[in-house]
PDB file of C-alpha atoms in Angstrom:
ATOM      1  CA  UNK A   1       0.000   0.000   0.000  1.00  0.00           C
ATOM      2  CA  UNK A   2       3.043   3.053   0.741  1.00  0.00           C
ATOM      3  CA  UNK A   3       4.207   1.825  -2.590  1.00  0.00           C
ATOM      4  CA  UNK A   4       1.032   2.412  -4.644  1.00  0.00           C
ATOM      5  CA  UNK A   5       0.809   5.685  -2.599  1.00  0.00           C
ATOM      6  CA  UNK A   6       4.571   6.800  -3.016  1.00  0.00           C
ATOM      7  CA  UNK A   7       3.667   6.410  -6.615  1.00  0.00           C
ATOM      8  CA  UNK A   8       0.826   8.178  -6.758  1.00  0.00           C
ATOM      9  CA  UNK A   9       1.990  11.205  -5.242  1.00  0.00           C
ATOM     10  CA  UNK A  10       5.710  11.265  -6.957  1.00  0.00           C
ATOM     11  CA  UNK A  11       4.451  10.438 -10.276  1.00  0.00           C
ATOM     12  CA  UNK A  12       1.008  11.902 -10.509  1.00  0.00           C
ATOM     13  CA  UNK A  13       1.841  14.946 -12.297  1.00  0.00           C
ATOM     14  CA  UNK A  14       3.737  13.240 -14.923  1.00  0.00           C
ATOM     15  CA  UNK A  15       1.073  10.726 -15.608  1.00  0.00           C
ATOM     16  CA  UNK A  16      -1.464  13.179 -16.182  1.00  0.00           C
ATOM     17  CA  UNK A  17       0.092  15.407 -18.450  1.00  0.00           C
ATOM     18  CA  UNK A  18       3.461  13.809 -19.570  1.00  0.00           C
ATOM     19  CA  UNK A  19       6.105  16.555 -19.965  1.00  0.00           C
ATOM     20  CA  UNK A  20       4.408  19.316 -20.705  1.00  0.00           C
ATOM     21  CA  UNK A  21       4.531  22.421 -20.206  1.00  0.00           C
ATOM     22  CA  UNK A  22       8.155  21.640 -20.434  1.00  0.00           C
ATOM     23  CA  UNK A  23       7.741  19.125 -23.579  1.00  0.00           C
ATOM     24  CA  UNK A  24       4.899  17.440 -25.553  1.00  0.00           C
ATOM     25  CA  UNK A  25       1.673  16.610 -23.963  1.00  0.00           C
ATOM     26  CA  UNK A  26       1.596  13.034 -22.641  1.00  0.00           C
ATOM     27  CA  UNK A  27      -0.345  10.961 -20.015  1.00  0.00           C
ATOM     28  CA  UNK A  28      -3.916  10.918 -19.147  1.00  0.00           C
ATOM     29  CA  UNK A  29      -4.473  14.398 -21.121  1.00  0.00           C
ATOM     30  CA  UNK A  30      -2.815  13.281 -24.432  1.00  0.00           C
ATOM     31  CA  UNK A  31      -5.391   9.781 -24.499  1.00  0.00           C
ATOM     32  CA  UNK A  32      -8.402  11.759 -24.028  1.00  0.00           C
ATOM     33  CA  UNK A  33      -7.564  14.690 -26.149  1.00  0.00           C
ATOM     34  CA  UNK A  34      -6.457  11.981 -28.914  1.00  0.00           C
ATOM     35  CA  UNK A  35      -9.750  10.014 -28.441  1.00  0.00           C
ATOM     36  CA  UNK A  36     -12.052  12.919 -28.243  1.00  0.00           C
ATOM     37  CA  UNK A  37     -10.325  14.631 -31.469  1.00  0.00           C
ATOM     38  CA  UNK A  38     -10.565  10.926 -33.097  1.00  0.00           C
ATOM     39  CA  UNK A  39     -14.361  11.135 -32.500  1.00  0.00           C
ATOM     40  CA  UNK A  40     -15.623  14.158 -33.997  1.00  0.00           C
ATOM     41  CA  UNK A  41     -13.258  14.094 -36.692  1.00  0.00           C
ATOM     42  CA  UNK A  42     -14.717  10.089 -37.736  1.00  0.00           C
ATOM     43  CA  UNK A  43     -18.381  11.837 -36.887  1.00  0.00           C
ATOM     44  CA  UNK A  44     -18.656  14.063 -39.992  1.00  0.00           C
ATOM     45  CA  UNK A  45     -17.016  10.521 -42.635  1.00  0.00           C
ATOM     46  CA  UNK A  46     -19.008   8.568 -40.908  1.00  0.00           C
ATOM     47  CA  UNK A  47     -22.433  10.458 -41.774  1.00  0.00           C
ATOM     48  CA  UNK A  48     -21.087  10.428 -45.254  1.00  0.00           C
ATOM     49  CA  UNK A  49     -20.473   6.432 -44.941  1.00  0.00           C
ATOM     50  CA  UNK A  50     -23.694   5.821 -43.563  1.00  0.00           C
ATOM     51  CA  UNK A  51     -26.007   7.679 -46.090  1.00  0.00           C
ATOM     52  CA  UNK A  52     -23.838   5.892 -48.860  1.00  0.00           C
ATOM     53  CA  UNK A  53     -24.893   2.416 -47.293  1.00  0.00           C
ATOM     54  CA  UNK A  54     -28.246   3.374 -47.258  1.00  0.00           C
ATOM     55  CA  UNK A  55     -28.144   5.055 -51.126  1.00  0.00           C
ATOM     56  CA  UNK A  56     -30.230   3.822 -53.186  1.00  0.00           C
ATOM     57  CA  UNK A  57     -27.652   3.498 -55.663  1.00  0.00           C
ATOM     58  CA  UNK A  58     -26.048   0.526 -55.924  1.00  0.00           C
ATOM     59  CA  UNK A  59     -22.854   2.166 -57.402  1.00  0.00           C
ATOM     60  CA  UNK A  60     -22.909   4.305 -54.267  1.00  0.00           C
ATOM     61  CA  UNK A  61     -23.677   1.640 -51.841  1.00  0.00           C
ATOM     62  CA  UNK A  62     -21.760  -1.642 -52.726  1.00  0.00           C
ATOM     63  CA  UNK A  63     -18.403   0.228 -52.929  1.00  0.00           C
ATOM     64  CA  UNK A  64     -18.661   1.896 -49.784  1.00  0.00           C
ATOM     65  CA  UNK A  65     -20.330  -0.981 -48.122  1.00  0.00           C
ATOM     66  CA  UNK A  66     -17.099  -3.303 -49.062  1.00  0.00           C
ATOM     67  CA  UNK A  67     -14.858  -0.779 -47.870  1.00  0.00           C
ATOM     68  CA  UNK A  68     -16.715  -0.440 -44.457  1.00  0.00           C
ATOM     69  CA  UNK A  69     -16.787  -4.367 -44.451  1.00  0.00           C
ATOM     70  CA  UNK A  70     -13.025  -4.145 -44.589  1.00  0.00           C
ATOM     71  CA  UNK A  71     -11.903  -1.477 -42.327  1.00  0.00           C
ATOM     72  CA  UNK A  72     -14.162  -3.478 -39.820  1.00  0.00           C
ATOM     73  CA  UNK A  73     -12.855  -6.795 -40.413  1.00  0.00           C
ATOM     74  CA  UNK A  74      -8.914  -5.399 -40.245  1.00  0.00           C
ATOM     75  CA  UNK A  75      -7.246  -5.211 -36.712  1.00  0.00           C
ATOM     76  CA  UNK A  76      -7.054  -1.643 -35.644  1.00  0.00           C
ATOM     77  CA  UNK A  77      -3.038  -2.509 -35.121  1.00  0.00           C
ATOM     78  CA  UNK A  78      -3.270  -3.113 -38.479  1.00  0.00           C
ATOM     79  CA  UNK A  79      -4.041   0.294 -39.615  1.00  0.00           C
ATOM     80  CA  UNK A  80      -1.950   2.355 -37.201  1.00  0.00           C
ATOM     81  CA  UNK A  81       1.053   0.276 -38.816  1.00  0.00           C
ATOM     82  CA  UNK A  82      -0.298   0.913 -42.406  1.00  0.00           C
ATOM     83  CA  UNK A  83      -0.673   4.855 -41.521  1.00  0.00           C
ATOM     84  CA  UNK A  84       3.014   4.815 -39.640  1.00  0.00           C
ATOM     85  CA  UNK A  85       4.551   2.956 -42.294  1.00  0.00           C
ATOM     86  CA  UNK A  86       2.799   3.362 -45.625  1.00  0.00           C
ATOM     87  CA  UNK A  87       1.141   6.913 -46.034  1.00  0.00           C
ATOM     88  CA  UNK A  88       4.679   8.501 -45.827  1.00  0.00           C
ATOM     89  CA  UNK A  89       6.048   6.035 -48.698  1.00  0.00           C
ATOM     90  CA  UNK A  90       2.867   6.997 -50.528  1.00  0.00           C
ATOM     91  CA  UNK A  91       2.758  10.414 -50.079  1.00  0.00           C
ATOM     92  CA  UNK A  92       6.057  11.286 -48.890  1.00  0.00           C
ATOM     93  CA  UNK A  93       5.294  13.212 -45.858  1.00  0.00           C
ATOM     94  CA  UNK A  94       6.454  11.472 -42.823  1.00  0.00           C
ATOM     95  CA  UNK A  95       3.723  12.426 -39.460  1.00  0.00           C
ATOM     96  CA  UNK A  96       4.418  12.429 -36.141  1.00  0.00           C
ATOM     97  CA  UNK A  97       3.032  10.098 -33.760  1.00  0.00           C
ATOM     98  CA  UNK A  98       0.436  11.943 -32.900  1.00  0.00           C
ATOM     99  CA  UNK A  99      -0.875  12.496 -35.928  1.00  0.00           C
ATOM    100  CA  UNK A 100      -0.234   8.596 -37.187  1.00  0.00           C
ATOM    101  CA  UNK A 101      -2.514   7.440 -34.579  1.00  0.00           C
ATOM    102  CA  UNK A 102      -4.923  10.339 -34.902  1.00  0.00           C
ATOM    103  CA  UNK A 103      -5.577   9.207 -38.650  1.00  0.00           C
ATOM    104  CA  UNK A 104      -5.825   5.738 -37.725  1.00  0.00           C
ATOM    105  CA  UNK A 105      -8.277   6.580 -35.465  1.00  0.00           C
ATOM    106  CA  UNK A 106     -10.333   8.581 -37.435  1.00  0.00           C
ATOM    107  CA  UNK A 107     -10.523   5.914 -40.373  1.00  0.00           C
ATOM    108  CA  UNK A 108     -11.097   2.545 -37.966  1.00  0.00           C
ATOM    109  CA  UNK A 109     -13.944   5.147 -35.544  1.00  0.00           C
ATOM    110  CA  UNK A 110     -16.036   6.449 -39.471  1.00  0.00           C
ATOM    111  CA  UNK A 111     -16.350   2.728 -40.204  1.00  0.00           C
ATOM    112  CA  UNK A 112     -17.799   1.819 -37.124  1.00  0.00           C
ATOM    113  CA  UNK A 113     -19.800   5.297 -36.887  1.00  0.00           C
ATOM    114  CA  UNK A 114     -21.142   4.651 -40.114  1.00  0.00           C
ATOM    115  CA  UNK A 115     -23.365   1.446 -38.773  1.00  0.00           C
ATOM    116  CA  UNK A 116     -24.046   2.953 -35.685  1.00  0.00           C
ATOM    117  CA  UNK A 117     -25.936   6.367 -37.752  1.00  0.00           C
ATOM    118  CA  UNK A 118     -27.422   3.920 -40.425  1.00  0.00           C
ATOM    119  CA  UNK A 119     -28.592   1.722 -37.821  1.00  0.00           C
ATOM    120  CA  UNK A 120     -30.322   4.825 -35.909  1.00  0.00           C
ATOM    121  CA  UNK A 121     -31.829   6.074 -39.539  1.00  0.00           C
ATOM    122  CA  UNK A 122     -32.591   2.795 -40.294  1.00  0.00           C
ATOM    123  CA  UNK A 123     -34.125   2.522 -36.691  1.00  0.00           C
ATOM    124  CA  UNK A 124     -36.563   5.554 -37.647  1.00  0.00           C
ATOM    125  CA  UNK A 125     -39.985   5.682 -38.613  1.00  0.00           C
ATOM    126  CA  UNK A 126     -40.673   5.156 -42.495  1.00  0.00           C
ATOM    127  CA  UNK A 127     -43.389   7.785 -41.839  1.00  0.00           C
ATOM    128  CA  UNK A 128     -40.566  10.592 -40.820  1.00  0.00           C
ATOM    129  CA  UNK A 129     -38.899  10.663 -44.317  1.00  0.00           C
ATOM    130  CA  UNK A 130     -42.197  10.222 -46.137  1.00  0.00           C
ATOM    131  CA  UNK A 131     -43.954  13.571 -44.160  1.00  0.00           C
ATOM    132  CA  UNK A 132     -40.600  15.339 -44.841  1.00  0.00           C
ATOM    133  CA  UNK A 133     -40.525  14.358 -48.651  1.00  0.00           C
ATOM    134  CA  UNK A 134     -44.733  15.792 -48.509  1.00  0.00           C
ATOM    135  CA  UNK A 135     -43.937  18.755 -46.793  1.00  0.00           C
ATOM    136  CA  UNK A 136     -41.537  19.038 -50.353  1.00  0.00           C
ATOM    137  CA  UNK A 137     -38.380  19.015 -48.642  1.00  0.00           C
ATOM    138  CA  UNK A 138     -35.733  16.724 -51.371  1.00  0.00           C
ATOM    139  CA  UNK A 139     -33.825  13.782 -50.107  1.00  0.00           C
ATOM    140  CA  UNK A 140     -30.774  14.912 -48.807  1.00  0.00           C
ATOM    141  CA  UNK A 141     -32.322  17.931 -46.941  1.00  0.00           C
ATOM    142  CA  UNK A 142     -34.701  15.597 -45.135  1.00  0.00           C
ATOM    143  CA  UNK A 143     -32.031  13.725 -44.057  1.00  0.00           C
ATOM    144  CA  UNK A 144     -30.114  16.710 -42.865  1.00  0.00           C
ATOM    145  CA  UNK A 145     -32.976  19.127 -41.461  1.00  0.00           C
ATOM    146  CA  UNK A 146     -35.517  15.758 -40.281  1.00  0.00           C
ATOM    147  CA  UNK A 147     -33.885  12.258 -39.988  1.00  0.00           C
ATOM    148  CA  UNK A 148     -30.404  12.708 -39.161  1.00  0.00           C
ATOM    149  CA  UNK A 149     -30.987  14.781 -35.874  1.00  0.00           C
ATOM    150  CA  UNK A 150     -33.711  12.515 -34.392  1.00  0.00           C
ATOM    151  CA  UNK A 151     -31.274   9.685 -35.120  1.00  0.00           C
ATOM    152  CA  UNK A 152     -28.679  11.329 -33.307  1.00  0.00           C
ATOM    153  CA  UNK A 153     -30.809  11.599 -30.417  1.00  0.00           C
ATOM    154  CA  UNK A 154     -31.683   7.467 -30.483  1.00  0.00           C
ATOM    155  CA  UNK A 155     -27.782   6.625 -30.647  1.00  0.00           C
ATOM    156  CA  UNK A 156     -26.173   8.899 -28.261  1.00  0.00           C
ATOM    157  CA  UNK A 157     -25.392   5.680 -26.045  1.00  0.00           C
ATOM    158  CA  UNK A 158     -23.907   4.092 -28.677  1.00  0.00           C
ATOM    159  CA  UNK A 159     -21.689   7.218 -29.555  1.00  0.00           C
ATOM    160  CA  UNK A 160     -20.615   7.457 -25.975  1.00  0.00           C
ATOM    161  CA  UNK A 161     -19.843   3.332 -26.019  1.00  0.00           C
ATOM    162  CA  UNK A 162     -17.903   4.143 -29.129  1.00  0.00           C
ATOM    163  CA  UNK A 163     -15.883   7.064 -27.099  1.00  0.00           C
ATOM    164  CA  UNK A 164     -14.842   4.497 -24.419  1.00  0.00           C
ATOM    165  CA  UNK A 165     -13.707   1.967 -27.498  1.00  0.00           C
ATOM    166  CA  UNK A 166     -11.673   4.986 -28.538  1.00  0.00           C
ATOM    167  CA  UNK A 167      -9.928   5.622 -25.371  1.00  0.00           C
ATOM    168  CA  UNK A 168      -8.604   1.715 -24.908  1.00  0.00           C
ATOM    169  CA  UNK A 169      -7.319   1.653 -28.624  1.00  0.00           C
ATOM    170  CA  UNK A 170      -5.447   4.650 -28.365  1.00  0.00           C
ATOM    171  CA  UNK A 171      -3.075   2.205 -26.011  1.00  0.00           C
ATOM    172  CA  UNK A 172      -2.001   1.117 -29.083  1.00  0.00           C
ATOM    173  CA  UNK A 173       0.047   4.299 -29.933  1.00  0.00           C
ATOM    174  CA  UNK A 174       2.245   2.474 -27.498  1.00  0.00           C
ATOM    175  CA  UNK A 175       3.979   0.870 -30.579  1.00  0.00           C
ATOM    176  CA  UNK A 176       4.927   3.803 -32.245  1.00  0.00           C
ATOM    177  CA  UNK A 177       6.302   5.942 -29.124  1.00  0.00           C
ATOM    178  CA  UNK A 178       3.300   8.269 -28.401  1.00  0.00           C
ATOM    179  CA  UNK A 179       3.273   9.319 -24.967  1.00  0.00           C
ATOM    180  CA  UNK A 180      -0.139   8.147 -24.199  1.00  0.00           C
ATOM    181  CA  UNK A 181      -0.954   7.119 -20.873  1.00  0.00           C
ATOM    182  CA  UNK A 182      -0.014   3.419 -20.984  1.00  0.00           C
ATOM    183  CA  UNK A 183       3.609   4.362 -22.583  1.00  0.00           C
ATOM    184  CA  UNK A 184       3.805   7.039 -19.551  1.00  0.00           C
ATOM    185  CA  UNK A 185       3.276   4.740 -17.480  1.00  0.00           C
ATOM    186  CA  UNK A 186       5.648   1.736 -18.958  1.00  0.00           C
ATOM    187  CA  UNK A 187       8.155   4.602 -18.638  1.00  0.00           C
ATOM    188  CA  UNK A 188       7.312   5.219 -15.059  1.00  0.00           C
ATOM    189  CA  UNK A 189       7.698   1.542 -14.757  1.00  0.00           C
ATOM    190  CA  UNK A 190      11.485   1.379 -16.276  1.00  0.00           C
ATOM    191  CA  UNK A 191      12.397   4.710 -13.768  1.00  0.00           C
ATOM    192  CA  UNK A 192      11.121   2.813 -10.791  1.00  0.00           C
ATOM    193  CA  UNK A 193      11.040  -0.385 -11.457  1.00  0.00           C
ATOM    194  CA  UNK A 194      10.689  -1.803  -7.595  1.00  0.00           C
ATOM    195  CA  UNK A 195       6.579  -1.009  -7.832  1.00  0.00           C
ATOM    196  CA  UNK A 196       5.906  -2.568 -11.026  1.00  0.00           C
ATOM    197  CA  UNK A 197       1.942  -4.312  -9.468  1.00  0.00           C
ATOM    198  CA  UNK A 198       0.903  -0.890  -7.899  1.00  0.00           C
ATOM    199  CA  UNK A 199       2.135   1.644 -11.125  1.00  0.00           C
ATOM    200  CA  UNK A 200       0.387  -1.043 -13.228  1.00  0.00           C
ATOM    201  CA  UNK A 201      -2.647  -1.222 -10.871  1.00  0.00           C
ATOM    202  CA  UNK A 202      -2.736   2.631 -11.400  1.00  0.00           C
ATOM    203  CA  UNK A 203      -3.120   2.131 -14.990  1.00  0.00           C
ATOM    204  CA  UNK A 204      -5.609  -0.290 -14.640  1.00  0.00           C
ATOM    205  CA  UNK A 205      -7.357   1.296 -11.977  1.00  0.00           C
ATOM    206  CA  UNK A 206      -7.777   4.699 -14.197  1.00  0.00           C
ATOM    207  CA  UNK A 207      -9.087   3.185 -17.561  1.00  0.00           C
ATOM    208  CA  UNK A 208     -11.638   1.544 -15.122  1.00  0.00           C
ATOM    209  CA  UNK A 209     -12.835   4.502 -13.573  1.00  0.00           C
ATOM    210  CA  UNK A 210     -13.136   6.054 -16.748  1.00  0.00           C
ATOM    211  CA  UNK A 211     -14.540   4.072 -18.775  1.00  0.00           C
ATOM    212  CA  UNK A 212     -16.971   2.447 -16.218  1.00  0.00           C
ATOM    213  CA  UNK A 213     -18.378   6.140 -15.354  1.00  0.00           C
ATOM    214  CA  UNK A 214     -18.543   6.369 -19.201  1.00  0.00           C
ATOM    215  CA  UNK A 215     -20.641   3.057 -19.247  1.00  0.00           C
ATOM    216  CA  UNK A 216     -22.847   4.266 -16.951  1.00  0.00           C
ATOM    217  CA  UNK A 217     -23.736   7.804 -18.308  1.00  0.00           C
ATOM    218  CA  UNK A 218     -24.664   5.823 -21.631  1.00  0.00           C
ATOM    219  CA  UNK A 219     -26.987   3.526 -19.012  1.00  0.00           C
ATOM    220  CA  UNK A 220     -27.940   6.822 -18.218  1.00  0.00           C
ATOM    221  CA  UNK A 221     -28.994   8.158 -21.668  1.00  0.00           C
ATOM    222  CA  UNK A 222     -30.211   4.829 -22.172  1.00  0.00           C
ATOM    223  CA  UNK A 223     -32.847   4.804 -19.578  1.00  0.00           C
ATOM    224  CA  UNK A 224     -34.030   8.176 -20.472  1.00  0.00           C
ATOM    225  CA  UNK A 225     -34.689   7.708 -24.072  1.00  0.00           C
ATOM    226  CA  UNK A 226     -37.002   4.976 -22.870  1.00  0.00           C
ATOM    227  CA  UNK A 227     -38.832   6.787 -20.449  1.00  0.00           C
ATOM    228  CA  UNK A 228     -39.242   9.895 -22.977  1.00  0.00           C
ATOM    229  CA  UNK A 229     -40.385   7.312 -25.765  1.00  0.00           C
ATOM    230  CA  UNK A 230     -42.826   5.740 -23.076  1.00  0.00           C
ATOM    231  CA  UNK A 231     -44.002   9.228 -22.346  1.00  0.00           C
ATOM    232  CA  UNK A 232     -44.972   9.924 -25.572  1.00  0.00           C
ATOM    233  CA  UNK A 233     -46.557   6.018 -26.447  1.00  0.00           C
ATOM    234  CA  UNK A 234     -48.871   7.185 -23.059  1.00  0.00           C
ATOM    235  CA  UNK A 235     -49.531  10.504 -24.684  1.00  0.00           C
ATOM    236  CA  UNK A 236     -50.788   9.112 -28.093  1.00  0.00           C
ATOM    237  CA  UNK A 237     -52.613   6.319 -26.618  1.00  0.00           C
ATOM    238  CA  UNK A 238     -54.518   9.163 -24.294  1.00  0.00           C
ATOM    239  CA  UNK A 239     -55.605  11.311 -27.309  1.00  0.00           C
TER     240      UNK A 239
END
């Protein structure tokens, strides 16, 4: 027990925020800002990826549906290595770390965005697009102004479940030096290296708390959804 509290209170700093303001951002701070940045960026593609796999074109949707198919089926490992290794022989720009994983990210999170919004369109009322196409509104402004936000609303648990898949893969930046918190806290581990159980217990201890409370506010959203959607089944059947 003094060990896991000598290292909490020597290294605490450190495995929060890495080296800054002295160097780059690391720790705690660098995974969530890396995760949350992964998100919204893979929000916008993955809109675009879901209305393609709902297209009624089959030019549109058989292409995109293969290539959502295949980012899905492919390790995430995978494509960190292929963005590390072959985007710089392709386009001869060598990124960072940071930005390596960042793209990675962004391309494994669109694929799996992309079911998650086709599944909440999907998950709509036929009616909705039909009263939006009366009310003469064309297809991809219906989507936009009448679908898309009311399918939002339905898969905000699923978004936030996504979020907490996003904060364990960014581990994986481990393999090409970014100072996330797991490689903080490996290099807490070699500067130590008497408390090996407790600094790893920290680790552990932390993606628990976080993603467990993250769990739980999607229970949260869950729960509420239903008892709005109830409210408004007792509502109709009143009238």
């Amino acid at each position: 027990m003094s060990g896991f509290l000598e290292v909490i209170d020597t290294y605490w700093l450190y495995f929060l925020i890495g080296q800054y303001p002295n160097g780059p951002l690391g720790g705690l701070a660098l995974t969530l800002l890396l995760a949350s940045c992964a998100l919204v960026m893979a929000m916008p593609l993955g809109i675009l990826l879901a209305f393609a796999r709902i297209s009624p074109w089959r030019a549109v949707r058989w292409p995109v549906s293969i290539l959502v198919f295949v980012v899905r089926g492919t390790p995430l490992l995978m494509v960190v290595f292929w963005a590390y290794f072959f985007l710089p022989s392709v386009t001869g720009i060598k990124t960072n770390q940071f930005w390596t994983m960042l793209i990675a990210l962004v391309v494994f999170d669109a694929a799996y965005l992309a079911e998650i919004i086709r599944a909440g369109i999907q998950g709509l009322p036929k009616g909705q697009m039909e009263c939006a196409r009366s009310l003469g509104f064309g297809y991809f402004r219906a989507m936009r102004l009448v679908i898309l936000p009311q399918a939002i609303r339905h898969m905000l648990p699923s978004l936030v479940n996504q979020f907490i898949s996003t904060i364990k893969e960014t581990s994986l930046g481990y393999i090409i030096g970014l100072a996330e918190v797991s490689f903080i806290t490996s290099q807490i581990n070699t500067q130590v290296m008497v408390y090996p159980a407790q600094i790893y217990l920290v680790l552990g201890l932390t993606y628990l708390l976080l993603c467990f409370g993250l769990s739980r506010f999607a229970y949260w959203l869950e729960r509420r959804r239903g008892k709005q959607q109830a409210a408004i089944a007792a509502r109709k059947e009143a009238t």
